[in-house]
CSV table of N, CA and C in Angstrom, one decimal:
chain,number,residue,atom,x,y,z
A,1,MET,N,-1.3,-25.3,-13.0
A,1,MET,CA,-1.3,-24.4,-11.9
A,1,MET,C,-2.6,-24.5,-11.2
A,2,THR,N,-2.6,-24.6,-9.9
A,2,THR,CA,-3.8,-24.8,-9.1
A,2,THR,C,-4.5,-23.4,-8.9
A,3,SER,N,-5.8,-23.5,-8.6
A,3,SER,CA,-6.5,-22.2,-8.4
A,3,SER,C,-5.9,-21.4,-7.2
A,4,SER,N,-5.4,-22.1,-6.2
A,4,SER,CA,-4.9,-21.4,-5.0
A,4,SER,C,-3.6,-20.7,-5.4
A,5,SER,N,-2.8,-21.3,-6.3
A,5,SER,CA,-1.5,-20.6,-6.7
A,5,SER,C,-1.8,-19.4,-7.6
A,6,MET,N,-2.9,-19.5,-8.3
A,6,MET,CA,-3.3,-18.3,-9.1
A,6,MET,C,-3.7,-17.1,-8.3
A,7,ASN,N,-4.2,-17.3,-7.0
A,7,ASN,CA,-4.5,-16.2,-6.2
A,7,ASN,C,-3.3,-15.6,-5.4
A,8,MET,N,-2.2,-16.4,-5.4
A,8,MET,CA,-1.0,-15.9,-4.8
A,8,MET,C,-0.3,-14.9,-5.7
A,9,GLY,N,0.3,-13.9,-5.0
A,9,GLY,CA,1.1,-13.0,-5.8
A,9,GLY,C,2.5,-13.5,-6.0
A,10,ARG,N,3.2,-12.9,-6.9
A,10,ARG,CA,4.6,-13.3,-7.1
A,10,ARG,C,5.4,-12.0,-7.6
A,11,ILE,N,6.4,-11.7,-6.9
A,11,ILE,CA,7.2,-10.5,-7.3
A,11,ILE,C,8.7,-11.0,-7.3
A,12,VAL,N,9.5,-10.5,-8.2
A,12,VAL,CA,10.9,-10.8,-8.3
A,12,VAL,C,11.7,-9.5,-8.2
A,13,PHE,N,12.5,-9.4,-7.2
A,13,PHE,CA,13.4,-8.2,-7.0
A,13,PHE,C,14.7,-8.5,-7.6
A,14,TYR,N,15.4,-7.4,-8.1
A,14,TYR,CA,16.7,-7.5,-8.7
A,14,TYR,C,17.6,-6.4,-8.1
A,15,GLU,N,18.9,-6.8,-7.9
A,15,GLU,CA,19.8,-5.9,-7.3
A,15,GLU,C,20.0,-4.6,-8.2
A,16,ASP,N,20.1,-4.8,-9.5
A,16,ASP,CA,20.4,-3.7,-10.4
A,16,ASP,C,19.2,-3.3,-11.3
A,17,ARG,N,19.4,-2.2,-11.9
A,17,ARG,CA,18.4,-1.7,-12.9
A,17,ARG,C,18.2,-2.7,-14.0
A,18,ASN,N,17.1,-2.6,-14.7
A,18,ASN,CA,16.8,-3.4,-15.9
A,18,ASN,C,16.9,-4.9,-15.6
A,19,PHE,N,16.5,-5.3,-14.4
A,19,PHE,CA,16.3,-6.8,-14.1
A,19,PHE,C,17.7,-7.5,-14.1
A,20,GLN,N,18.7,-6.8,-13.7
A,20,GLN,CA,20.1,-7.4,-13.8
A,20,GLN,C,20.5,-7.7,-12.3
A,21,GLY,N,21.6,-8.5,-12.2
A,21,GLY,CA,22.2,-8.9,-10.9
A,21,GLY,C,21.4,-10.0,-10.2
A,22,ARG,N,21.8,-10.2,-9.0
A,22,ARG,CA,21.1,-11.2,-8.2
A,22,ARG,C,19.6,-10.9,-8.1
A,23,SER,N,18.8,-12.0,-7.9
A,23,SER,CA,17.4,-11.7,-7.8
A,23,SER,C,16.8,-12.5,-6.6
A,24,TYR,N,15.7,-12.1,-6.1
A,24,TYR,CA,15.0,-12.7,-5.0
A,24,TYR,C,13.5,-12.8,-5.4
A,25,GLU,N,12.9,-14.0,-5.4
A,25,GLU,CA,11.5,-14.2,-5.7
A,25,GLU,C,10.7,-14.3,-4.4
A,26,CYS,N,9.6,-13.6,-4.4
A,26,CYS,CA,8.8,-13.6,-3.1
A,26,CYS,C,7.3,-13.8,-3.5
A,27,SER,N,6.6,-14.6,-2.7
A,27,SER,CA,5.2,-14.8,-2.9
A,27,SER,C,4.3,-14.5,-1.6
A,28,SER,N,5.0,-13.9,-0.6
A,28,SER,CA,4.3,-13.6,0.6
A,28,SER,C,4.9,-12.3,1.2
A,29,ASP,N,4.5,-12.0,2.4
A,29,ASP,CA,5.1,-10.9,3.2
A,29,ASP,C,6.6,-11.2,3.5
A,30,CYS,N,7.4,-10.2,3.4
A,30,CYS,CA,8.8,-10.3,3.8
A,30,CYS,C,9.2,-9.0,4.6
A,31,ALA,N,9.4,-9.2,5.9
A,31,ALA,CA,9.7,-8.1,6.8
A,31,ALA,C,11.1,-7.5,6.7
A,32,ASP,N,12.0,-8.3,6.2
A,32,ASP,CA,13.4,-7.8,6.1
A,32,ASP,C,14.1,-8.4,4.9
A,33,MET,N,14.3,-7.7,3.8
A,33,MET,CA,14.9,-8.3,2.6
A,33,MET,C,16.4,-8.2,2.6
A,34,SER,N,17.0,-7.6,3.6
A,34,SER,CA,18.5,-7.4,3.5
A,34,SER,C,19.2,-8.8,3.5
A,35,SER,N,18.7,-9.8,4.0
A,35,SER,CA,19.4,-11.1,4.0
A,35,SER,C,19.3,-11.8,2.6
A,36,TYR,N,18.5,-11.3,1.7
A,36,TYR,CA,18.4,-11.8,0.4
A,36,TYR,C,19.1,-11.0,-0.6
A,37,LEU,N,19.0,-9.7,-0.5
A,37,LEU,CA,19.7,-8.8,-1.5
A,37,LEU,C,20.3,-7.6,-0.7
A,38,SER,N,21.5,-7.2,-1.2
A,38,SER,CA,22.1,-6.0,-0.6
A,38,SER,C,21.5,-4.7,-1.0
A,39,ARG,N,20.9,-4.7,-2.2
A,39,ARG,CA,20.2,-3.5,-2.7
A,39,ARG,C,19.1,-4.0,-3.7
A,40,CYS,N,18.3,-3.1,-4.1
A,40,CYS,CA,17.2,-3.5,-5.0
A,40,CYS,C,16.8,-2.3,-5.9
A,41,HIS,N,17.1,-2.4,-7.2
A,41,HIS,CA,16.8,-1.3,-8.1
A,41,HIS,C,15.8,-1.6,-9.1
A,42,SER,N,15.3,-2.8,-9.3
A,42,SER,CA,14.2,-3.1,-10.2
A,42,SER,C,13.5,-4.3,-9.7
A,43,CYS,N,12.3,-4.4,-10.3
A,43,CYS,CA,11.4,-5.6,-9.9
A,43,CYS,C,10.4,-5.9,-11.0
A,44,ARG,N,9.9,-7.1,-10.9
A,44,ARG,CA,8.9,-7.5,-11.9
A,44,ARG,C,7.8,-8.2,-11.1
A,45,VAL,N,6.5,-7.6,-11.1
A,45,VAL,CA,5.4,-8.2,-10.5
A,45,VAL,C,4.7,-9.1,-11.5
A,46,GLU,N,4.8,-10.4,-11.2
A,46,GLU,CA,4.3,-11.4,-12.2
A,46,GLU,C,2.8,-11.7,-11.9
A,47,ARG,N,2.4,-11.7,-10.7
A,47,ARG,CA,1.0,-11.9,-10.3
A,47,ARG,C,0.7,-11.1,-9.1
A,48,GLY,N,-0.5,-10.6,-9.0
A,48,GLY,CA,-1.0,-10.0,-7.8
A,48,GLY,C,-0.6,-8.5,-7.7
A,49,CYS,N,-0.7,-8.0,-6.4
A,49,CYS,CA,-0.3,-6.7,-6.0
A,49,CYS,C,0.5,-6.7,-4.8
A,50,PHE,N,1.4,-5.8,-4.6
A,50,PHE,CA,2.3,-5.7,-3.5
A,50,PHE,C,2.4,-4.3,-3.0
A,51,MET,N,2.7,-4.1,-1.7
A,51,MET,CA,3.2,-2.8,-1.2
A,51,MET,C,4.6,-3.1,-0.9
A,52,VAL,N,5.5,-2.1,-1.3
A,52,VAL,CA,6.9,-2.2,-0.9
A,52,VAL,C,7.2,-1.0,0.0
A,53,TYR,N,8.1,-1.2,0.9
A,53,TYR,CA,8.5,-0.2,1.9
A,53,TYR,C,9.9,0.1,1.9
A,54,ASP,N,10.3,1.3,2.3
A,54,ASP,CA,11.7,1.6,2.3
A,54,ASP,C,12.4,1.4,3.6
A,55,ARG,N,11.6,0.8,4.6
A,55,ARG,CA,12.2,0.4,5.9
A,55,ARG,C,11.7,-1.0,6.2
A,56,THR,N,12.5,-1.7,7.1
A,56,THR,CA,12.1,-3.0,7.4
A,56,THR,C,10.8,-3.0,8.2
A,57,ASN,N,10.2,-4.2,8.4
A,57,ASN,CA,9.0,-4.4,9.2
A,57,ASN,C,7.8,-3.5,8.7
A,58,PHE,N,7.7,-3.3,7.4
A,58,PHE,CA,6.6,-2.7,6.7
A,58,PHE,C,6.4,-1.2,7.2
A,59,MET,N,7.5,-0.5,7.4
A,59,MET,CA,7.5,0.8,7.9
A,59,MET,C,8.0,1.8,6.8
A,60,GLY,N,7.8,3.1,7.0
A,60,GLY,CA,8.4,4.1,6.2
A,60,GLY,C,7.5,4.3,5.0
A,61,ASN,N,8.1,4.9,3.9
A,61,ASN,CA,7.4,5.2,2.7
A,61,ASN,C,7.0,3.9,2.0
A,62,GLN,N,5.7,4.0,1.5
A,62,GLN,CA,5.1,2.8,0.9
A,62,GLN,C,4.8,3.1,-0.6
A,63,PHE,N,4.9,2.1,-1.4
A,63,PHE,CA,4.5,2.2,-2.8
A,63,PHE,C,3.7,1.0,-3.2
A,64,PHE,N,2.7,1.2,-4.0
A,64,PHE,CA,1.8,0.2,-4.5
A,64,PHE,C,2.3,-0.3,-5.9
A,65,LEU,N,2.5,-1.6,-6.0
A,65,LEU,CA,2.9,-2.2,-7.3
A,65,LEU,C,1.9,-3.2,-7.7
A,66,ARG,N,1.4,-3.1,-9.0
A,66,ARG,CA,0.6,-4.1,-9.5
A,66,ARG,C,1.3,-4.8,-10.6
A,67,ARG,N,0.7,-5.8,-11.3
A,67,ARG,CA,1.4,-6.6,-12.3
A,67,ARG,C,2.1,-5.7,-13.3
A,68,GLY,N,3.3,-5.9,-13.5
A,68,GLY,CA,4.1,-5.2,-14.5
A,68,GLY,C,5.6,-5.2,-14.2
A,69,GLU,N,6.3,-4.5,-15.0
A,69,GLU,CA,7.8,-4.4,-14.9
A,69,GLU,C,8.2,-3.0,-14.5
A,70,TYR,N,9.1,-3.0,-13.5
A,70,TYR,CA,9.6,-1.7,-13.0
A,70,TYR,C,11.1,-1.8,-13.1
A,71,SER,N,11.6,-1.3,-14.3
A,71,SER,CA,13.0,-1.5,-14.6
A,71,SER,C,14.0,-0.6,-13.8
A,72,ASP,N,13.4,0.5,-13.3
A,72,ASP,CA,14.2,1.5,-12.5
A,72,ASP,C,13.2,2.2,-11.6
A,73,TYR,N,12.5,1.5,-10.8
A,73,TYR,CA,11.4,2.1,-10.0
A,73,TYR,C,11.9,3.1,-9.0
A,74,MET,N,13.1,3.1,-8.6
A,74,MET,CA,13.6,4.0,-7.6
A,74,MET,C,13.5,5.5,-8.1
A,75,SER,N,14.0,5.7,-9.4
A,75,SER,CA,13.9,7.0,-9.9
A,75,SER,C,12.5,7.3,-10.4
A,76,MET,N,11.8,6.3,-10.8
A,76,MET,CA,10.4,6.5,-11.3
A,76,MET,C,9.5,6.9,-10.2
A,77,MET,N,9.6,6.4,-9.0
A,77,MET,CA,8.8,6.7,-7.9
A,77,MET,C,9.4,7.7,-6.9
A,78,GLY,N,10.6,8.2,-7.2
A,78,GLY,CA,11.2,9.1,-6.3
A,78,GLY,C,11.7,8.5,-5.1
A,79,MET,N,11.9,7.2,-5.1
A,79,MET,CA,12.5,6.6,-3.9
A,79,MET,C,14.0,7.0,-3.8
A,80,ASN,N,14.4,7.3,-2.6
A,80,ASN,CA,15.9,7.6,-2.5
A,80,ASN,C,16.6,6.5,-1.7
A,81,ASP,N,15.9,5.5,-1.4
A,81,ASP,CA,16.4,4.4,-0.6
A,81,ASP,C,16.0,3.1,-1.3
A,82,CYS,N,16.5,2.0,-0.8
A,82,CYS,CA,16.2,0.7,-1.2
A,82,CYS,C,14.9,0.2,-0.7
A,83,ILE,N,14.3,-0.8,-1.3
A,83,ILE,CA,13.2,-1.5,-0.7
A,83,ILE,C,13.7,-2.4,0.4
A,84,ARG,N,13.1,-2.3,1.5
A,84,ARG,CA,13.6,-3.1,2.7
A,84,ARG,C,12.6,-4.2,3.1
A,85,SER,N,11.3,-4.0,2.7
A,85,SER,CA,10.3,-5.0,3.1
A,85,SER,C,9.2,-4.9,2.1
A,86,CYS,N,8.4,-6.0,2.0
A,86,CYS,CA,7.2,-6.0,1.1
A,86,CYS,C,6.1,-6.8,1.6
A,87,ARG,N,4.9,-6.5,1.2
A,87,ARG,CA,3.7,-7.1,1.7
A,87,ARG,C,2.8,-7.5,0.5
A,88,MET,N,2.4,-8.8,0.4
A,88,MET,CA,1.5,-9.2,-0.6
A,88,MET,C,0.1,-8.7,-0.3
A,89,ILE,N,-0.7,-8.2,-1.2
A,89,ILE,CA,-2.0,-7.7,-1.0
A,89,ILE,C,-3.0,-8.8,-1.5
A,90,PRO,N,-3.7,-9.5,-0.6
A,90,PRO,CA,-4.6,-10.6,-1.1
A,90,PRO,C,-5.7,-10.0,-1.9
A,91,MET,N,-6.2,-10.8,-2.9
A,91,MET,CA,-7.3,-10.4,-3.7
A,91,MET,C,-8.6,-10.5,-2.8
A,92,HIS,N,-9.4,-9.4,-2.9
A,92,HIS,CA,-10.6,-9.3,-2.1
A,92,HIS,C,-11.8,-9.4,-3.0
A,93,ARG,N,-12.8,-10.2,-2.7
A,93,ARG,CA,-14.1,-10.3,-3.4
A,93,ARG,C,-15.1,-9.9,-2.4
A,94,GLY,N,-16.0,-9.0,-2.7
A,94,GLY,CA,-17.0,-8.6,-1.8
A,94,GLY,C,-17.1,-7.2,-1.6
A,95,SER,N,-17.7,-6.8,-0.5
A,95,SER,CA,-18.0,-5.3,-0.3
A,95,SER,C,-16.7,-4.7,0.4
A,96,TYR,N,-16.7,-3.4,0.3
A,96,TYR,CA,-15.7,-2.6,0.9
A,96,TYR,C,-16.3,-1.6,2.0
A,97,ARG,N,-15.7,-1.6,3.2
A,97,ARG,CA,-16.3,-0.7,4.2
A,97,ARG,C,-15.2,-0.2,5.1
A,98,MET,N,-15.2,1.1,5.4
A,98,MET,CA,-14.2,1.6,6.3
A,98,MET,C,-14.8,2.9,7.0
A,99,ARG,N,-14.5,3.0,8.3
A,99,ARG,CA,-14.9,4.2,9.0
A,99,ARG,C,-13.6,5.0,9.2
A,100,ILE,N,-13.7,6.3,8.8
A,100,ILE,CA,-12.5,7.2,9.0
A,100,ILE,C,-12.9,8.2,10.1
A,101,TYR,N,-11.9,8.6,10.9
A,101,TYR,CA,-12.1,9.5,12.0
A,101,TYR,C,-11.1,10.7,11.9
A,102,GLU,N,-11.6,11.9,12.3
A,102,GLU,CA,-10.9,13.1,12.2
A,102,GLU,C,-9.7,13.1,13.2
A,103,ARG,N,-9.8,12.4,14.3
A,103,ARG,CA,-8.7,12.5,15.3
A,103,ARG,C,-8.2,11.1,15.7
A,104,GLU,N,-7.1,11.0,16.4
A,104,GLU,CA,-6.6,9.7,16.8
A,104,GLU,C,-7.6,9.0,17.8
A,105,ASN,N,-7.4,7.7,17.9
A,105,ASN,CA,-8.3,6.9,18.8
A,105,ASN,C,-9.8,7.0,18.5
A,106,PHE,N,-10.1,7.1,17.2
A,106,PHE,CA,-11.5,7.1,16.8
A,106,PHE,C,-12.2,8.3,17.3
A,107,GLY,N,-11.6,9.4,17.5
A,107,GLY,CA,-12.2,10.6,18.0
A,107,GLY,C,-12.6,11.6,16.9
A,108,GLY,N,-13.5,12.5,17.3
A,108,GLY,CA,-13.9,13.6,16.4
A,108,GLY,C,-15.0,13.1,15.4
A,109,GLN,N,-15.1,13.8,14.3
A,109,GLN,CA,-16.1,13.4,13.3
A,109,GLN,C,-15.8,12.1,12.7
A,110,MET,N,-16.8,11.2,12.4
A,110,MET,CA,-16.7,9.9,11.8
A,110,MET,C,-17.5,9.9,10.5
A,111,SER,N,-16.9,9.3,9.5
A,111,SER,CA,-17.6,9.0,8.2
A,111,SER,C,-17.4,7.6,7.8
A,112,GLU,N,-18.4,7.0,7.3
A,112,GLU,CA,-18.3,5.6,6.8
A,112,GLU,C,-18.2,5.6,5.3
A,113,LEU,N,-17.2,4.9,4.7
A,113,LEU,CA,-17.0,4.8,3.3
A,113,LEU,C,-17.2,3.4,2.8
A,114,MET,N,-17.8,3.3,1.6
A,114,MET,CA,-17.9,2.1,0.9
A,114,MET,C,-17.4,2.2,-0.6
A,115,ASN,N,-17.0,3.4,-0.9
A,115,ASN,CA,-16.4,3.7,-2.3
A,115,ASN,C,-15.2,4.6,-2.1
A,116,ASP,N,-14.5,4.8,-3.2
A,116,ASP,CA,-13.4,5.7,-3.2
A,116,ASP,C,-13.8,7.1,-2.8
A,117,CYS,N,-12.9,7.8,-2.2
A,117,CYS,CA,-13.1,9.2,-1.9
A,117,CYS,C,-11.9,10.0,-2.3
A,118,ASP,N,-12.1,10.9,-3.3
A,118,ASP,CA,-11.0,11.7,-3.8
A,118,ASP,C,-10.7,12.9,-3.0
A,119,ASN,N,-11.5,13.3,-2.1
A,119,ASN,CA,-11.2,14.5,-1.2
A,119,ASN,C,-12.1,14.5,0.0
A,120,ILE,N,-11.6,14.1,1.2
A,120,ILE,CA,-12.4,14.1,2.4
A,120,ILE,C,-12.9,15.4,2.8
A,121,MET,N,-12.2,16.5,2.4
A,121,MET,CA,-12.7,17.8,2.8
A,121,MET,C,-14.0,18.2,2.0
A,122,ASP,N,-14.0,17.9,0.7
A,122,ASP,CA,-15.2,18.2,-0.1
A,122,ASP,C,-16.3,17.2,0.2
A,123,ARG,N,-16.0,16.0,0.3
A,123,ARG,CA,-17.0,14.9,0.4
A,123,ARG,C,-17.6,14.8,1.8
A,124,HIS,N,-16.8,15.0,2.8
A,124,HIS,CA,-17.2,14.7,4.2
A,124,HIS,C,-17.0,15.8,5.2
A,125,ARG,N,-16.5,17.0,4.7
A,125,ARG,CA,-16.3,18.2,5.5
A,125,ARG,C,-15.3,17.9,6.6
A,126,MET,N,-14.3,17.0,6.4
A,126,MET,CA,-13.3,16.7,7.3
A,126,MET,C,-12.0,17.3,6.9
A,127,SER,N,-11.3,18.0,7.9
A,127,SER,CA,-10.0,18.6,7.6
A,127,SER,C,-8.9,17.7,7.7
A,128,ASN,N,-9.1,16.5,8.3
A,128,ASN,CA,-8.0,15.5,8.4
A,128,ASN,C,-8.6,14.2,8.8
A,129,CYS,N,-7.8,13.1,8.6
A,129,CYS,CA,-8.2,11.8,9.0
A,129,CYS,C,-7.0,11.2,9.7
A,130,MET,N,-7.1,10.9,11.0
A,130,MET,CA,-6.0,10.4,11.8
A,130,MET,C,-6.1,9.0,12.4
A,131,SER,N,-7.3,8.4,12.2
A,131,SER,CA,-7.5,7.0,12.6
A,131,SER,C,-8.6,6.4,11.7
A,132,CYS,N,-8.7,5.1,11.7
A,132,CYS,CA,-9.7,4.4,10.9
A,132,CYS,C,-9.9,3.0,11.4
A,133,GLN,N,-11.1,2.5,11.0
A,133,GLN,CA,-11.4,1.1,11.2
A,133,GLN,C,-11.8,0.5,9.8
A,134,VAL,N,-11.0,-0.5,9.4
A,134,VAL,CA,-11.3,-1.1,8.1
A,134,VAL,C,-12.1,-2.4,8.4
A,135,MET,N,-13.4,-2.4,8.0
A,135,MET,CA,-14.2,-3.6,8.2
A,135,MET,C,-14.1,-4.6,7.0
A,136,ASP,N,-14.1,-4.1,5.8
A,136,ASP,CA,-14.1,-5.0,4.6
A,136,ASP,C,-13.2,-4.4,3.6
A,137,GLY,N,-12.4,-5.3,2.9
A,137,GLY,CA,-11.6,-4.9,1.8
A,137,GLY,C,-10.3,-4.3,2.2
A,138,HIS,N,-9.5,-4.0,1.1
A,138,HIS,CA,-8.2,-3.5,1.3
A,138,HIS,C,-8.2,-2.1,0.6
A,139,TRP,N,-7.5,-1.1,1.2
A,139,TRP,CA,-7.6,0.3,0.8
A,139,TRP,C,-6.2,0.9,0.7
A,140,LEU,N,-6.1,1.9,-0.1
A,140,LEU,CA,-4.9,2.8,-0.1
A,140,LEU,C,-5.3,4.2,0.3
A,141,MET,N,-4.6,4.8,1.3
A,141,MET,CA,-4.9,6.1,1.7
A,141,MET,C,-3.7,7.0,1.3
A,142,TYR,N,-4.1,8.2,0.8
A,142,TYR,CA,-3.1,9.2,0.2
A,142,TYR,C,-3.1,10.5,1.0
A,143,GLU,N,-1.9,11.1,1.0
A,143,GLU,CA,-1.7,12.3,1.8
A,143,GLU,C,-2.3,13.5,1.1
A,144,GLN,N,-2.6,13.5,-0.2
A,144,GLN,CA,-3.2,14.6,-0.9
A,144,GLN,C,-4.5,14.2,-1.6
A,145,PRO,N,-5.4,15.2,-1.8
A,145,PRO,CA,-6.6,14.9,-2.6
A,145,PRO,C,-6.3,14.3,-3.9
A,146,HIS,N,-7.3,13.6,-4.5
A,146,HIS,CA,-7.2,13.0,-5.8
A,146,HIS,C,-6.1,11.9,-6.0
A,147,PHE,N,-5.9,11.2,-4.8
A,147,PHE,CA,-5.0,10.0,-4.8
A,147,PHE,C,-3.6,10.3,-5.2
A,148,ARG,N,-3.1,11.4,-4.6
A,148,ARG,CA,-1.7,11.8,-4.9
A,148,ARG,C,-0.9,11.8,-3.6
A,149,GLY,N,0.4,11.9,-3.8
A,149,GLY,CA,1.4,12.0,-2.7
A,149,GLY,C,1.7,10.6,-2.0
A,150,ARG,N,2.2,10.7,-0.8
A,150,ARG,CA,2.6,9.4,-0.1
A,150,ARG,C,1.3,8.6,0.1
A,151,MET,N,1.5,7.3,0.3
A,151,MET,CA,0.3,6.5,0.5
A,151,MET,C,0.6,5.5,1.7
A,152,MET,N,-0.5,5.0,2.2
A,152,MET,CA,-0.5,3.9,3.2
A,152,MET,C,-1.5,2.8,2.8
A,153,TYR,N,-1.1,1.6,3.0
A,153,TYR,CA,-1.9,0.4,2.8
A,153,TYR,C,-2.7,0.1,4.0
A,154,MET,N,-4.0,-0.2,3.9
A,154,MET,CA,-4.8,-0.5,5.1
A,154,MET,C,-5.6,-1.8,4.7
A,155,ARG,N,-5.4,-2.8,5.6
A,155,ARG,CA,-6.1,-4.0,5.5
A,155,ARG,C,-7.1,-4.1,6.6
A,156,PRO,N,-8.0,-5.0,6.7
A,156,PRO,CA,-9.0,-5.1,7.8
A,156,PRO,C,-8.4,-5.0,9.1
A,157,GLY,N,-8.8,-4.1,10.0
A,157,GLY,CA,-8.3,-4.0,11.3
A,157,GLY,C,-8.6,-2.6,11.8
A,158,GLU,N,-8.1,-2.3,13.0
A,158,GLU,CA,-8.2,-1.0,13.7
A,158,GLU,C,-6.9,-0.3,13.7
A,159,TYR,N,-6.9,1.0,13.3
A,159,TYR,CA,-5.7,1.8,13.2
A,159,TYR,C,-6.0,3.1,14.0
A,160,ARG,N,-5.6,3.0,15.3
A,160,ARG,CA,-5.9,4.1,16.3
A,160,ARG,C,-5.1,5.4,16.0
A,161,SER,N,-3.9,5.3,15.4
A,161,SER,CA,-3.1,6.5,15.2
A,161,SER,C,-2.2,6.2,14.0
A,162,PHE,N,-2.3,7.0,12.9
A,162,PHE,CA,-1.5,6.9,11.8
A,162,PHE,C,0.0,7.4,12.1
A,163,MET,N,0.1,8.2,13.1
A,163,MET,CA,1.4,8.7,13.6
A,163,MET,C,2.3,7.6,14.0
A,164,ASN,N,1.8,6.5,14.5
A,164,ASN,CA,2.5,5.4,15.0
A,164,ASN,C,2.9,4.3,13.9
A,165,MET,N,2.6,4.7,12.7
A,165,MET,CA,2.8,3.7,11.6
A,165,MET,C,4.0,4.0,10.8
A,166,GLY,N,5.0,4.8,11.3
A,166,GLY,CA,6.2,5.1,10.6
A,166,GLY,C,6.0,6.0,9.5
A,167,MET,N,5.0,6.8,9.5
A,167,MET,CA,4.7,7.8,8.4
A,167,MET,C,4.8,9.2,8.9
A,168,GLY,N,5.3,9.4,10.1
A,168,GLY,CA,5.5,10.8,10.6
A,168,GLY,C,4.2,11.5,10.7
A,169,SER,N,4.2,12.7,10.2
A,169,SER,CA,3.0,13.6,10.3
A,169,SER,C,2.1,13.6,9.1
A,170,MET,N,2.1,12.5,8.4
A,170,MET,CA,1.3,12.4,7.1
A,170,MET,C,-0.1,12.7,7.3
A,171,ARG,N,-0.7,13.6,6.6
A,171,ARG,CA,-2.2,13.8,6.6
A,171,ARG,C,-2.8,12.9,5.6
A,172,VAL,N,-4.0,12.4,5.8
A,172,VAL,CA,-4.7,11.6,4.9
A,172,VAL,C,-5.8,12.4,4.3
A,173,MET,N,-5.9,12.6,3.0
A,173,MET,CA,-6.9,13.5,2.4
A,173,MET,C,-7.7,12.7,1.3
A,174,SER,N,-7.3,11.5,0.9
A,174,SER,CA,-8.1,10.7,-0.1
A,174,SER,C,-7.8,9.3,0.1
A,175,MET,N,-8.8,8.4,-0.3
A,175,MET,CA,-8.6,7.0,-0.2
A,175,MET,C,-9.3,6.2,-1.3
A,176,ARG,N,-8.7,5.1,-1.7
A,176,ARG,CA,-9.4,4.3,-2.7
A,176,ARG,C,-9.2,2.8,-2.4
A,177,ARG,N,-10.2,2.0,-2.9
A,177,ARG,CA,-10.2,0.6,-2.7
A,177,ARG,C,-9.2,-0.1,-3.7
A,178,ILE,N,-8.6,-1.2,-3.2
A,178,ILE,CA,-7.8,-2.0,-4.1
A,178,ILE,C,-8.7,-3.0,-4.7
A,179,MET,N,-9.0,-2.9,-5.9
A,179,MET,CA,-10.0,-3.7,-6.6
A,179,MET,C,-9.4,-4.9,-7.3
A,180,ASP,N,-10.3,-5.9,-7.5
A,180,ASP,CA,-9.8,-7.1,-8.3
A,180,ASP,C,-9.2,-6.8,-9.6
A,181,SER,N,-9.6,-5.7,-10.2
A,181,SER,CA,-9.1,-5.3,-11.5
A,181,SER,C,-7.6,-5.0,-11.5
A,182,TYR,N,-7.1,-4.6,-10.3
A,182,TYR,CA,-5.7,-4.3,-10.1
A,182,TYR,C,-4.8,-5.6,-10.2
A,183,HIS,N,-5.4,-6.7,-9.8
A,183,HIS,CA,-4.7,-8.0,-9.8
A,183,HIS,C,-4.5,-8.5,-11.2
């Protein structure tokens, strides 16, 4: 196995619970899984980390999966629909840096983060976070303090409005880095 293939992720999706039925193996982003599987009730992450989404084109509810077996993840995670798309999270080595903003379009109070934040209200006196700029690293943002509730995956880039990301009126109250140890 080459060193580049070791850095790639690999996830296998199965139509039925307990890794039964037709399967589809994926090593990269997949915007629409419906042409490969009619449904998906279990999966096995063999290498790396992935975000899975209940809508096509990386929209809707998101779930973070690291290496392991998910024999019935739909009931385990409270998903009421099938996985429709997935995104591989590349391994990141180096620093982590993100600016969070209280309002859309980088408005209102700004705070810069380099570490996990379990509660933006307590740590930064912010009542909400509605936009961000990710300069370094990959992050998970959560709707409740202490890394709970629905989540969003953020990779380096500018996010002017979380409302336009298919998450509705989700408030962001905590965030954590996706570290090498997760891979």
